Amino acid sequence: MTRIRDIYADPDKYIGQTIDVRGWVRTRRGNKHVQFVALNDGSTIKNLQIVFDLGKFYEEMLKAVTTGSSLHVQGLLVASQGKGQSVEIQAEEFEIYGEANPEKYPLQKKGHSLEFLREIAHLRPRTNTFGAVLRIRHALAYAVHKFFNDKGFYYFHTPLITASDCEGAGAMFQVTTLNLDELPLTENGEVDYTNDFFGRQAALTVSGQLEGELGATALGCIYTFGPTFRAENSNTPRHLSEFWMIEPEMAFYEIADNMDLAEEFIKYCINYALEHCADDIEFLSEHFDKELVDRLKFVVNNDFVRLPYTEGVRILEESGRKFEFPVYWGVDLASEHERYLVEEHFKKPVILTDYPKEIKAFYMKLNDDGKTVRAMDVLFPKIGEIIGGSQREESLEKLQARVDELGLEGMDWYLDTRRFGTVPHSGFGLGFERLVLFVTGMQNIRDVIPFPRYPNNCEY
Ligand code: 4AD
Ligand code: MG
């Protein structure tokens, strides 16, 4: 069996040979002498043209060769005389694996809307658009591992079921085997979790960072790459309830090292896609976003702006712009503010640093001003926040004070990193789907993951 991508990668190797291809029919057209089938096997955006000579095959035999049906074709690969393809197969033998009733198969026409395709997300991987997105998604995942592996980072597996709330936002999905209709109660009338599966309350993780810090303070440099769950009721084109996050964590890195790594990492991933997914990116650019390739190259070729939050707020205040949400020092910036800085003011990605401690997580290192923390958010055109990270508070005393102030419980294991051989360290989290969104130029995060989860949707 030959995969179509291999044929296009080196057509001369196959021309003049009888080969074997298998895939799904995208279209069939022709006349009473000859029929042309565009076959796609998922290995590339490009279809392979199969030519059926009706001197050799009866039209009746091709009746079930309709859009969506699956075929096995054997034939001679020849240079094509027709326009639009360089090679084609002259069918000698074929077999239909599975028919796709044209009356019922929903993917008949080209150009279904993305909204419609979201309703049949179980079939949409078979469209050109989703094929392209999913191949790019794969390439980016591979690039993530390659980047860190080549740098000597270790892939560290943090638990998905956890008892700690890293980000402190309280947006966790509880994991329980208790019978919700008949909850065991304590004397005070509270749920008695000692009877639950883990003997305590548990939830799906919102971030692997805290456990990642244990890895970094043992192995030096680690990264995590896994699913993350957030029960926020955010119905936006940039939020999922289940998304994948990459979280590197590095011992002995200060905030500037952290920013350097984040910038290098994200540029590496984008470059990798530009080099390895040219056909798919070109397809998406043609159909959805003409400026896509320029935007990707621009980001790769320019330094990101590095700017303290306080400066960013000043620029927003002085912009004269009427924002939907007011801007003032201390506010958690909204997407419109982030995008103003990136798309209109600097026209470049921006790394915003030194945020007020009140709007950031408890583990961030406090600056000498006592008001701001060593946070860094990387803000991207079209996306807004793509990375969130910080230098971590390495002082046991200061971290303990913050934990007490916020009334966090069950943190003793985490504080051990500061109790025993504490070191300056830093890390960040990249939302994988936000990266895929940026690289594909798609508009909605629900279209860059095969089976999206969001409020009121848990199909498949
Ligand atoms: O800024 P966040 O919440 O940071 C953390 O979780 C830290 N523990 C990371 C670290 O320092 N190790 O999330 C990191 C990134 C965001 O910048 C965003 O790209 C993505 O995760 N993200 C989401 N992506 C999709 N859907 C959501 N609901 C997301 N929430 C965050
Ligand atoms: Mg964040």
PDB file of N, CA and C in Angstrom, residues 85 169 357 434:
ATOM      1  N   GLN A  85      -3.421  18.409 -11.590  1.00  0.00           N
ATOM      2  CA  GLN A  85      -2.680  17.374 -10.870  1.00  0.00           C
ATOM      3  C   GLN A  85      -1.484  16.938 -11.709  1.00  0.00           C
ATOM      4  N   ALA A 169      -8.565  29.424  41.249  1.00  0.00           N
ATOM      5  CA  ALA A 169      -9.747  30.100  40.708  1.00  0.00           C
ATOM      6  C   ALA A 169     -11.020  29.341  41.089  1.00  0.00           C
ATOM      7  N   LYS A 357      -0.137  41.819  42.492  1.00  0.00           N
ATOM      8  CA  LYS A 357      -0.189  40.475  43.071  1.00  0.00           C
ATOM      9  C   LYS A 357      -1.633  39.993  43.259  1.00  0.00           C
ATOM     10  N   ARG A 434      -4.541  27.314  21.817  1.00  0.00           N
ATOM     11  CA  ARG A 434      -4.363  28.713  21.393  1.00  0.00           C
ATOM     12  C   ARG A 434      -3.212  28.811  20.402  1.00  0.00           C
TER      13      ARG A 434
END
